[in-house]
Coordinates of C-alpha atoms and ligand atoms in Angstrom, one line a residue:
M1 CA 89.6 125.5 83.0
S2 CA 86.4 123.2 83.1
T3 CA 83.3 124.3 84.8
A4 CA 80.6 122.4 86.7
T5 CA 80.9 118.6 86.3
G6 CA 77.6 117.5 87.6
S7 CA 75.7 117.0 90.9
G8 CA 77.7 116.6 94.1
R9 CA 80.9 117.4 92.2
L10 CA 83.1 120.5 92.2
S11 CA 83.6 122.8 89.4
G12 CA 87.0 123.2 87.8
T13 CA 87.6 126.4 89.6
T14 CA 86.8 125.0 93.1
L15 CA 88.7 121.9 92.5
A16 CA 91.8 123.8 91.4
A17 CA 91.5 125.9 94.5
R18 CA 91.3 122.9 96.7
A19 CA 94.2 121.2 94.9
A20 CA 96.4 124.3 95.5
A21 CA 95.3 124.2 99.2
V22 CA 96.4 120.6 99.5
L23 CA 99.9 121.5 98.0
R24 CA 100.2 124.5 100.4
D25 CA 99.0 122.6 103.5
N26 CA 101.6 119.7 102.9
D27 CA 104.3 122.1 102.3
T28 CA 107.0 122.3 104.9
G29 CA 108.8 125.1 103.0
A30 CA 111.6 123.1 101.4
L31 CA 109.4 120.2 100.3
V32 CA 105.7 119.2 100.1
T33 CA 105.2 115.8 101.9
A34 CA 103.5 113.0 99.8
S35 CA 100.6 113.2 102.2
P36 CA 100.0 114.6 105.6
K37 CA 99.3 111.5 107.6
L38 CA 100.6 108.4 105.8
Y39 CA 103.6 109.8 104.0
P40 CA 105.1 112.7 106.0
H41 CA 108.3 112.9 103.8
M42 CA 109.4 113.6 100.3
W43 CA 109.1 110.7 97.8
S44 CA 111.2 110.9 94.7
W45 CA 108.7 110.5 91.9
D46 CA 105.9 112.1 93.8
A47 CA 108.2 115.2 94.1
A48 CA 108.4 115.4 90.3
F49 CA 104.7 115.4 89.9
I50 CA 104.3 117.7 92.8
A51 CA 106.7 120.1 91.2
I52 CA 104.4 120.2 88.0
G53 CA 101.5 121.0 90.1
L54 CA 103.3 123.7 92.0
A55 CA 104.4 125.4 88.8
Y56 CA 100.9 126.6 88.3
L57 CA 101.0 128.3 91.7
D58 CA 104.6 129.6 91.8
V59 CA 107.4 128.5 89.4
R60 CA 110.0 129.4 92.0
R61 CA 108.4 127.1 94.6
A62 CA 108.2 124.3 91.9
L63 CA 112.0 124.7 91.3
T64 CA 112.7 124.6 95.0
E65 CA 111.0 121.1 95.2
L66 CA 113.3 119.7 92.5
G67 CA 116.2 121.4 94.2
T68 CA 115.3 119.8 97.6
L69 CA 115.3 116.4 96.0
L70 CA 118.5 116.9 94.1
A71 CA 120.2 118.1 97.2
A72 CA 119.6 114.6 98.4
Q73 CA 121.2 113.0 95.5
W74 CA 124.0 110.6 96.5
S75 CA 127.6 111.3 95.3
D76 CA 127.4 108.4 92.8
G77 CA 124.3 109.9 91.1
M78 CA 121.6 108.0 92.6
L79 CA 118.4 109.9 93.7
P80 CA 117.0 108.3 96.9
H81 CA 113.3 107.2 96.8
I82 CA 112.6 109.0 100.3
V83 CA 114.0 112.3 101.6
F84 CA 113.1 112.2 105.3
T85 CA 111.6 115.1 107.3
D86 CA 111.8 115.0 111.1
A87 CA 108.4 113.7 111.3
D88 CA 107.6 110.4 113.1
G89 CA 104.9 108.0 112.0
Y90 CA 106.2 106.3 109.0
F91 CA 107.9 102.9 108.8
P92 CA 110.5 102.1 107.7
G93 CA 112.2 105.4 108.8
P94 CA 115.8 106.4 108.4
D95 CA 117.0 104.2 111.3
R96 CA 115.7 101.1 109.7
W97 CA 117.2 102.0 106.3
G98 CA 120.5 102.4 108.1
T99 CA 122.0 104.8 105.4
D100 CA 123.5 107.0 107.9
T101 CA 126.8 105.3 107.5
V102 CA 126.8 105.3 103.8
T103 CA 129.2 108.0 102.8
R104 CA 127.9 108.5 99.3
R105 CA 124.7 110.0 100.9
P106 CA 125.0 113.8 101.6
A107 CA 125.5 114.3 105.3
S108 CA 122.9 117.0 105.5
V109 CA 119.8 114.7 104.8
R110 CA 118.6 111.4 105.8
T111 CA 117.4 109.3 103.0
S112 CA 116.3 105.7 102.0
G113 CA 118.7 103.6 100.0
I114 CA 116.7 102.8 96.9
C115 CA 115.3 104.8 94.0
Q116 CA 112.0 105.3 92.0
P117 CA 111.1 105.7 88.5
P118 CA 113.0 108.7 86.8
V119 CA 110.5 110.9 85.8
H120 CA 112.3 114.1 87.0
A121 CA 113.5 115.4 83.6
I122 CA 110.0 115.0 82.4
A123 CA 108.7 117.2 85.1
L124 CA 111.4 119.8 84.5
R125 CA 110.7 120.0 80.8
R126 CA 107.0 120.6 81.7
I127 CA 107.8 123.1 84.3
V128 CA 109.9 125.0 81.8
D129 CA 107.0 125.1 79.3
V130 CA 104.6 126.2 82.1
A131 CA 107.0 129.0 83.1
R132 CA 107.4 130.3 79.6
A133 CA 103.5 130.4 79.1
N134 CA 103.3 132.3 82.4
S135 CA 105.9 135.2 82.1
A136 CA 109.2 136.2 81.0
V137 CA 110.5 136.4 84.5
E138 CA 109.2 132.8 85.4
A139 CA 110.7 131.5 82.1
E140 CA 114.1 133.0 83.2
L141 CA 113.8 131.4 86.5
A142 CA 113.1 128.0 85.1
E143 CA 115.7 128.2 82.4
S144 CA 118.5 129.2 84.8
F145 CA 117.5 126.6 87.2
T146 CA 117.8 124.0 84.3
A147 CA 121.1 125.1 83.4
R148 CA 122.4 124.7 87.0
A149 CA 120.4 121.4 87.6
W150 CA 121.0 119.7 84.4
Q151 CA 124.2 118.0 85.2
A152 CA 122.8 116.5 88.4
L153 CA 119.9 115.1 86.4
Y154 CA 122.4 113.6 83.9
R155 CA 124.4 112.0 86.6
W156 CA 121.1 110.4 87.8
H157 CA 120.4 109.0 84.5
R158 CA 124.0 107.9 84.1
W159 CA 123.8 106.2 87.5
I160 CA 120.8 104.1 86.0
A161 CA 122.6 103.5 82.7
R162 CA 125.6 102.3 84.6
H163 CA 124.2 100.2 87.4
R164 CA 120.6 99.4 86.5
I165 CA 120.4 98.6 82.6
A166 CA 120.5 94.9 82.3
E167 CA 122.0 93.7 79.1
P168 CA 121.3 92.0 76.8
Q169 CA 117.6 92.9 77.3
G170 CA 118.2 96.6 78.1
L171 CA 115.4 96.9 80.7
L172 CA 115.8 99.0 83.8
T173 CA 116.5 96.7 86.7
I174 CA 114.7 97.2 90.1
V175 CA 115.8 95.5 93.4
H176 CA 112.6 96.2 95.3
G177 CA 108.9 96.4 94.3
W178 CA 109.1 100.0 95.8
E179 CA 111.5 101.0 93.1
S180 CA 108.7 100.5 90.6
G181 CA 106.4 102.8 92.6
M182 CA 103.7 100.0 92.2
D183 CA 104.6 98.3 95.4
N184 CA 102.3 95.4 95.7
S185 CA 101.3 95.0 92.1
P186 CA 100.6 91.5 91.0
R187 CA 103.6 92.1 88.5
W188 CA 105.8 91.3 91.4
D189 CA 103.9 88.3 92.8
A190 CA 106.2 85.6 91.2
P191 CA 109.6 87.5 91.9
Y192 CA 108.4 88.1 95.6
A193 CA 107.8 84.4 96.0
G194 CA 111.5 83.9 95.7
V195 CA 112.2 86.3 98.6
R196 CA 112.6 84.3 101.6
P197 CA 113.0 86.5 104.7
G198 CA 115.7 85.1 107.0
P199 CA 115.2 84.3 110.8
D200 CA 117.5 87.0 111.5
L201 CA 115.2 89.8 110.2
P202 CA 115.0 92.3 112.9
P203 CA 111.5 92.6 114.4
Y204 CA 109.4 95.7 113.5
V205 CA 106.0 97.1 113.8
R206 CA 104.0 98.5 110.7
L207 CA 102.7 101.9 111.0
D208 CA 101.2 102.3 107.4
T209 CA 98.0 100.4 108.2
L210 CA 97.1 103.0 111.0
G211 CA 97.0 105.8 108.2
V212 CA 94.2 104.3 106.4
D213 CA 90.5 103.5 107.2
D214 CA 90.8 99.8 106.5
P215 CA 94.2 97.9 106.6
A216 CA 92.7 95.8 103.5
E217 CA 93.6 98.9 101.4
R218 CA 97.4 98.3 102.1
P219 CA 99.6 95.5 101.2
S220 CA 99.5 92.4 103.4
D221 CA 101.8 91.5 106.3
D222 CA 103.4 88.7 104.3
E223 CA 104.2 91.2 101.5
Y224 CA 105.6 93.7 104.2
H225 CA 107.9 91.0 105.5
R226 CA 109.5 90.4 102.2
Y227 CA 109.8 94.3 101.7
L228 CA 111.7 94.6 104.9
W229 CA 113.8 91.5 104.2
L230 CA 115.1 93.2 101.0
I231 CA 115.9 96.4 102.8
E232 CA 117.9 94.2 105.3
Q233 CA 119.8 92.5 102.3
M234 CA 120.7 95.8 100.8
R235 CA 121.7 97.4 104.2
R236 CA 124.2 94.5 104.7
A237 CA 125.5 95.1 101.1
G238 CA 126.2 98.7 102.1
Y239 CA 123.8 99.9 99.3
E240 CA 126.8 99.3 97.0
P241 CA 125.1 99.1 93.5
A242 CA 127.1 96.0 92.4
E243 CA 126.8 94.2 95.7
V244 CA 123.0 94.9 95.8
L245 CA 122.6 93.4 92.4
A246 CA 124.7 90.4 93.4
T247 CA 122.9 89.7 96.7
S248 CA 119.3 90.8 96.3
D249 CA 116.5 88.0 96.3
F250 CA 114.7 90.5 93.9
R251 CA 116.1 91.6 90.5
V252 CA 113.5 92.3 87.8
G253 CA 113.5 94.3 84.5
D254 CA 110.6 96.7 84.8
V255 CA 109.1 97.8 81.4
F256 CA 107.2 100.7 82.8
S257 CA 110.3 102.4 84.5
T258 CA 112.3 101.6 81.3
A259 CA 109.8 103.5 79.1
L260 CA 109.8 106.5 81.6
F261 CA 113.6 106.4 81.4
A262 CA 113.4 106.6 77.6
V263 CA 111.2 109.6 77.7
A264 CA 113.1 111.3 80.4
C265 CA 116.5 110.8 78.6
D266 CA 114.9 112.5 75.5
D267 CA 113.4 115.2 77.6
L268 CA 116.8 116.0 79.4
A269 CA 118.6 116.0 76.0
H270 CA 115.8 118.3 74.5
L271 CA 116.4 120.8 77.4
A272 CA 120.1 121.0 76.8
D273 CA 119.5 121.5 73.1
D274 CA 116.7 123.9 73.7
L275 CA 118.8 126.1 76.0
S276 CA 122.1 125.6 74.1
L277 CA 123.8 124.0 77.1
P278 CA 127.4 123.1 76.3
F279 CA 126.8 119.3 77.0
R280 CA 127.2 117.8 73.5
A281 CA 128.7 114.4 74.6
E282 CA 126.2 113.9 77.5
V283 CA 123.3 114.7 75.1
A284 CA 124.7 111.9 72.8
D285 CA 124.7 109.6 75.8
L286 CA 121.2 110.5 76.6
R287 CA 119.8 109.9 73.2
T288 CA 121.7 106.5 73.2
W289 CA 120.1 105.6 76.4
A290 CA 116.6 106.7 75.2
A291 CA 116.9 104.6 72.0
R292 CA 118.3 101.5 73.8
S293 CA 115.5 101.8 76.5
R294 CA 112.7 102.3 73.8
R295 CA 114.0 99.2 72.0
A296 CA 114.1 97.3 75.1
V297 CA 110.3 98.1 75.7
A298 CA 109.7 97.1 72.1
D299 CA 111.5 93.8 72.6
A300 CA 109.6 93.1 75.8
A301 CA 106.3 93.4 73.9
D302 CA 104.2 90.4 72.9
P303 CA 104.2 90.3 69.0
V304 CA 100.4 89.7 68.7
S305 CA 98.9 91.9 71.7
G306 CA 101.6 94.5 72.0
L307 CA 101.6 94.2 75.8
A308 CA 105.0 94.6 77.2
F309 CA 106.0 92.2 80.1
D310 CA 108.5 92.6 82.9
L311 CA 111.4 90.1 83.1
D312 CA 112.4 88.2 86.2
L313 CA 116.3 88.5 85.8
R314 CA 116.9 85.9 88.6
S315 CA 114.7 83.1 87.0
G316 CA 114.6 84.3 83.5
E317 CA 110.9 84.2 83.5
R318 CA 108.8 86.7 81.5
L319 CA 106.1 88.0 83.9
R320 CA 102.8 87.9 81.9
T321 CA 100.6 89.6 84.4
R322 CA 98.0 91.8 82.8
T323 CA 98.4 95.2 84.7
V324 CA 98.4 98.7 83.4
A325 CA 102.2 98.5 83.2
A326 CA 102.0 96.3 80.2
F327 CA 100.9 99.3 78.3
A328 CA 104.2 100.8 78.7
P329 CA 105.0 100.9 75.0
L330 CA 102.3 103.7 74.8
L331 CA 104.3 105.9 77.1
C332 CA 107.3 106.1 75.0
S333 CA 106.0 105.2 71.4
A334 CA 107.9 102.0 71.3
L335 CA 105.8 100.2 68.9
A336 CA 105.0 100.8 65.3
E337 CA 101.6 100.2 63.6
P338 CA 99.5 98.0 63.8
L339 CA 100.5 97.1 67.3
E340 CA 100.1 100.5 68.7
T341 CA 96.6 100.7 67.5
R342 CA 96.1 97.3 69.0
L343 CA 97.3 98.3 72.4
L344 CA 95.3 101.5 72.2
S345 CA 92.0 99.4 71.5
D346 CA 92.8 97.1 74.2
L347 CA 93.3 99.8 76.8
T348 CA 90.1 101.6 75.9
G349 CA 88.1 98.5 75.4
P350 CA 85.9 96.5 78.0
D351 CA 88.9 94.9 79.8
W352 CA 90.1 98.2 80.8
A353 CA 89.0 101.8 80.5
G354 CA 85.9 100.8 78.6
H355 CA 84.7 98.3 81.2
P356 CA 81.0 99.1 81.7
G357 CA 81.1 99.0 85.4
L358 CA 83.7 101.8 85.9
A359 CA 82.6 105.0 87.7
A360 CA 85.1 107.0 85.5
A361 CA 86.4 105.5 82.3
V362 CA 90.2 105.5 82.8
P363 CA 92.4 102.4 83.2
P364 CA 92.5 100.7 86.6
S365 CA 95.9 99.4 87.8
V366 CA 94.9 95.8 87.0
S367 CA 92.1 94.7 84.6
P368 CA 88.8 93.8 86.4
R369 CA 88.6 90.8 84.1
V370 CA 91.9 89.5 85.5
N371 CA 91.8 86.8 88.2
G372 CA 93.1 88.3 91.5
F373 CA 91.8 91.8 90.6
D374 CA 91.1 93.6 94.0
P375 CA 89.2 96.9 93.7
R376 CA 90.2 98.2 97.0
R377 CA 93.7 97.0 97.5
Y378 CA 96.5 99.4 96.5
W379 CA 98.1 98.6 93.2
R380 CA 96.1 95.4 92.6
G381 CA 93.2 97.0 91.1
P382 CA 92.1 100.7 92.0
Q383 CA 92.6 103.6 89.7
W384 CA 95.6 105.8 90.3
P385 CA 95.2 109.4 89.0
V386 CA 99.0 109.8 88.6
V387 CA 99.2 106.8 86.2
V388 CA 96.2 108.1 84.3
W389 CA 98.0 111.6 83.9
L390 CA 101.2 109.8 82.6
F391 CA 99.1 108.0 79.9
S392 CA 97.1 111.1 79.0
F393 CA 100.3 113.2 78.9
A394 CA 102.2 110.6 76.6
L395 CA 99.0 110.3 74.4
R396 CA 98.8 113.9 73.9
R397 CA 102.3 114.2 73.0
G398 CA 102.1 111.2 70.7
G399 CA 99.2 112.9 68.8
H400 CA 96.4 110.9 70.2
T401 CA 94.8 114.1 71.1
A402 CA 91.1 113.1 71.5
L403 CA 91.7 110.1 73.8
A404 CA 94.1 112.1 75.9
R405 CA 91.4 114.8 76.3
R406 CA 88.9 112.1 77.2
W407 CA 91.1 110.7 79.9
R408 CA 91.9 114.2 81.3
Q409 CA 88.1 114.8 81.4
E410 CA 87.4 111.3 83.1
G411 CA 90.4 111.6 85.3
L412 CA 89.0 114.9 86.5
R413 CA 85.6 113.3 87.1
L414 CA 87.4 110.8 89.3
L415 CA 88.8 113.7 91.5
S416 CA 85.8 115.9 91.6
D417 CA 84.8 115.2 95.1
G418 CA 87.9 117.1 96.1
S419 CA 89.2 114.8 98.6
F420 CA 92.3 113.9 96.5
G421 CA 92.5 110.3 97.3
E422 CA 95.7 108.2 96.8
Y423 CA 93.7 105.8 94.7
Y424 CA 90.2 105.2 93.8
E425 CA 87.8 102.1 93.8
P426 CA 87.0 101.6 90.2
F427 CA 83.5 100.9 90.4
T428 CA 82.1 103.3 93.0
G429 CA 84.8 106.1 92.7
E430 CA 85.5 105.9 96.4
P431 CA 88.7 107.4 97.4
L432 CA 90.9 104.9 99.2
G433 CA 94.3 105.1 100.9
S434 CA 95.5 108.5 102.0
T435 CA 93.4 111.7 101.3
Q436 CA 95.0 115.0 100.6
Q437 CA 97.5 113.1 98.6
S438 CA 99.9 115.7 97.1
W439 CA 100.6 114.2 93.7
T440 CA 96.8 113.6 93.1
A441 CA 96.3 117.3 93.7
A442 CA 99.3 118.2 91.5
V443 CA 98.0 116.2 88.4
A444 CA 94.6 117.9 89.0
L445 CA 96.2 121.1 88.7
D446 CA 98.0 120.2 85.5
W447 CA 94.8 118.9 83.9
L448 CA 92.9 122.0 85.0
C449 CA 95.4 124.6 84.2
G450 CA 97.8 123.2 81.7
W451 CA 95.5 121.8 78.9
Ligands
2M8_1 C1 103.7 104.3 98.0 O1 104.9 103.6 98.5 C2 105.6 103.8 99.8 C3 106.8 103.1 99.8 O2 107.7 103.7 98.9 C4 104.7 103.0 100.8 O3 103.7 102.3 100.5 O4 105.0 103.3 102.0 C5 103.6 104.1 96.5 O5 102.4 104.3 95.9 C6 104.7 104.9 95.8 O6 104.6 104.9 94.4 C7 104.6 106.4 96.2 O7 105.7 107.1 95.7 C8 104.6 106.5 97.7 C9 104.3 107.9 98.3 O8 103.1 108.4 97.7 O9 103.5 105.6 98.3

């Protein structure tokens, strides 16, 4: 674990203790909320990262987190993006989603009706590794959980493969910017321009802007109107996967989610092999989906720069916006040399992590040198620790150890005030959005205790 990091910053030990306190404070028993004020529910991809963080505190509790999410899985395999607690104060809540009448949803929980990036098998593999390093007892807990949960995770992946892989390109299709996890990223500006809210959109009042110091750190009202319209369309389609694809004003092939799907498929297959689980045909499926997805990311990459671009499946337009998601090939090792090196030098260079003005040398969500970069507004410029963690983790696995360690160090520097911001202003390091954000605390724990 690292020691003191400099004046006004917490030592590694204190930071880890504070991160643990965030996860404990946000713990309702069965789930850790994404944050105490702004997000008092469970979010699907947050839960995966949170479970990794929890593994350093208590492996059993980490497995419960994944178990809670899997208990909300729909009967067709979809893992919903929000599992609601009883808390008020978040909009859109379960009534607005209107999933109570959907019979594919388990009756015991209220959920949203869309999904988020499939990082759960990546988390489970990580937790098994942490548990094995901890003790034989924890290893046994993690391994038996894996044997029990494996098929549910496979069904989740199969749902994606069946309903959300758009051929011939092979990219993972999203039907709402929220499904990407990068809600208002400029990646989605062009597709959102085609979303035209109808006059019959039921009225609503936003609550999210009350949970932050400055509403300018959140998406605009105009964006929210489109977000709500897409929900209305899906609700009218009964959240039926084929009907949603046929009727949604938003249908985009997401390179970042596709790359994560490739890695998650390989990780789930690896877990079955590692534990000698009797799922030979399913493992073959996973390997096929992984290879297909990796190829789709490679095909989406510009042959000169290596940057991978999303595809608007409604207009056929390639979305050439320079956001951090364009480095998706690095997540799943999709590109051969010299393109991988080209991408790495771009991402570490002055347009990105090497920009001379940054407080911490990690990639922002959008390059500061791109028109429209906004250092304070959510996914349109700030640095997101969880995204930095994903790249550092992938780079380490891919053998780029020195860079992975550097980003771990710089990522920790970003977090070292101990407030665990949702995202950070890249030039000042100011925490923005929510504080005590659980997944930020979780990645801090992994960087501090697992490297
Ligand atoms: C943000 O998204 C939610 C909607 O899903 C919101 O703004 O209300 C995103 O940052 C998303 O990636 C994240 O999972 C969620 C909870 O942290 O918040």
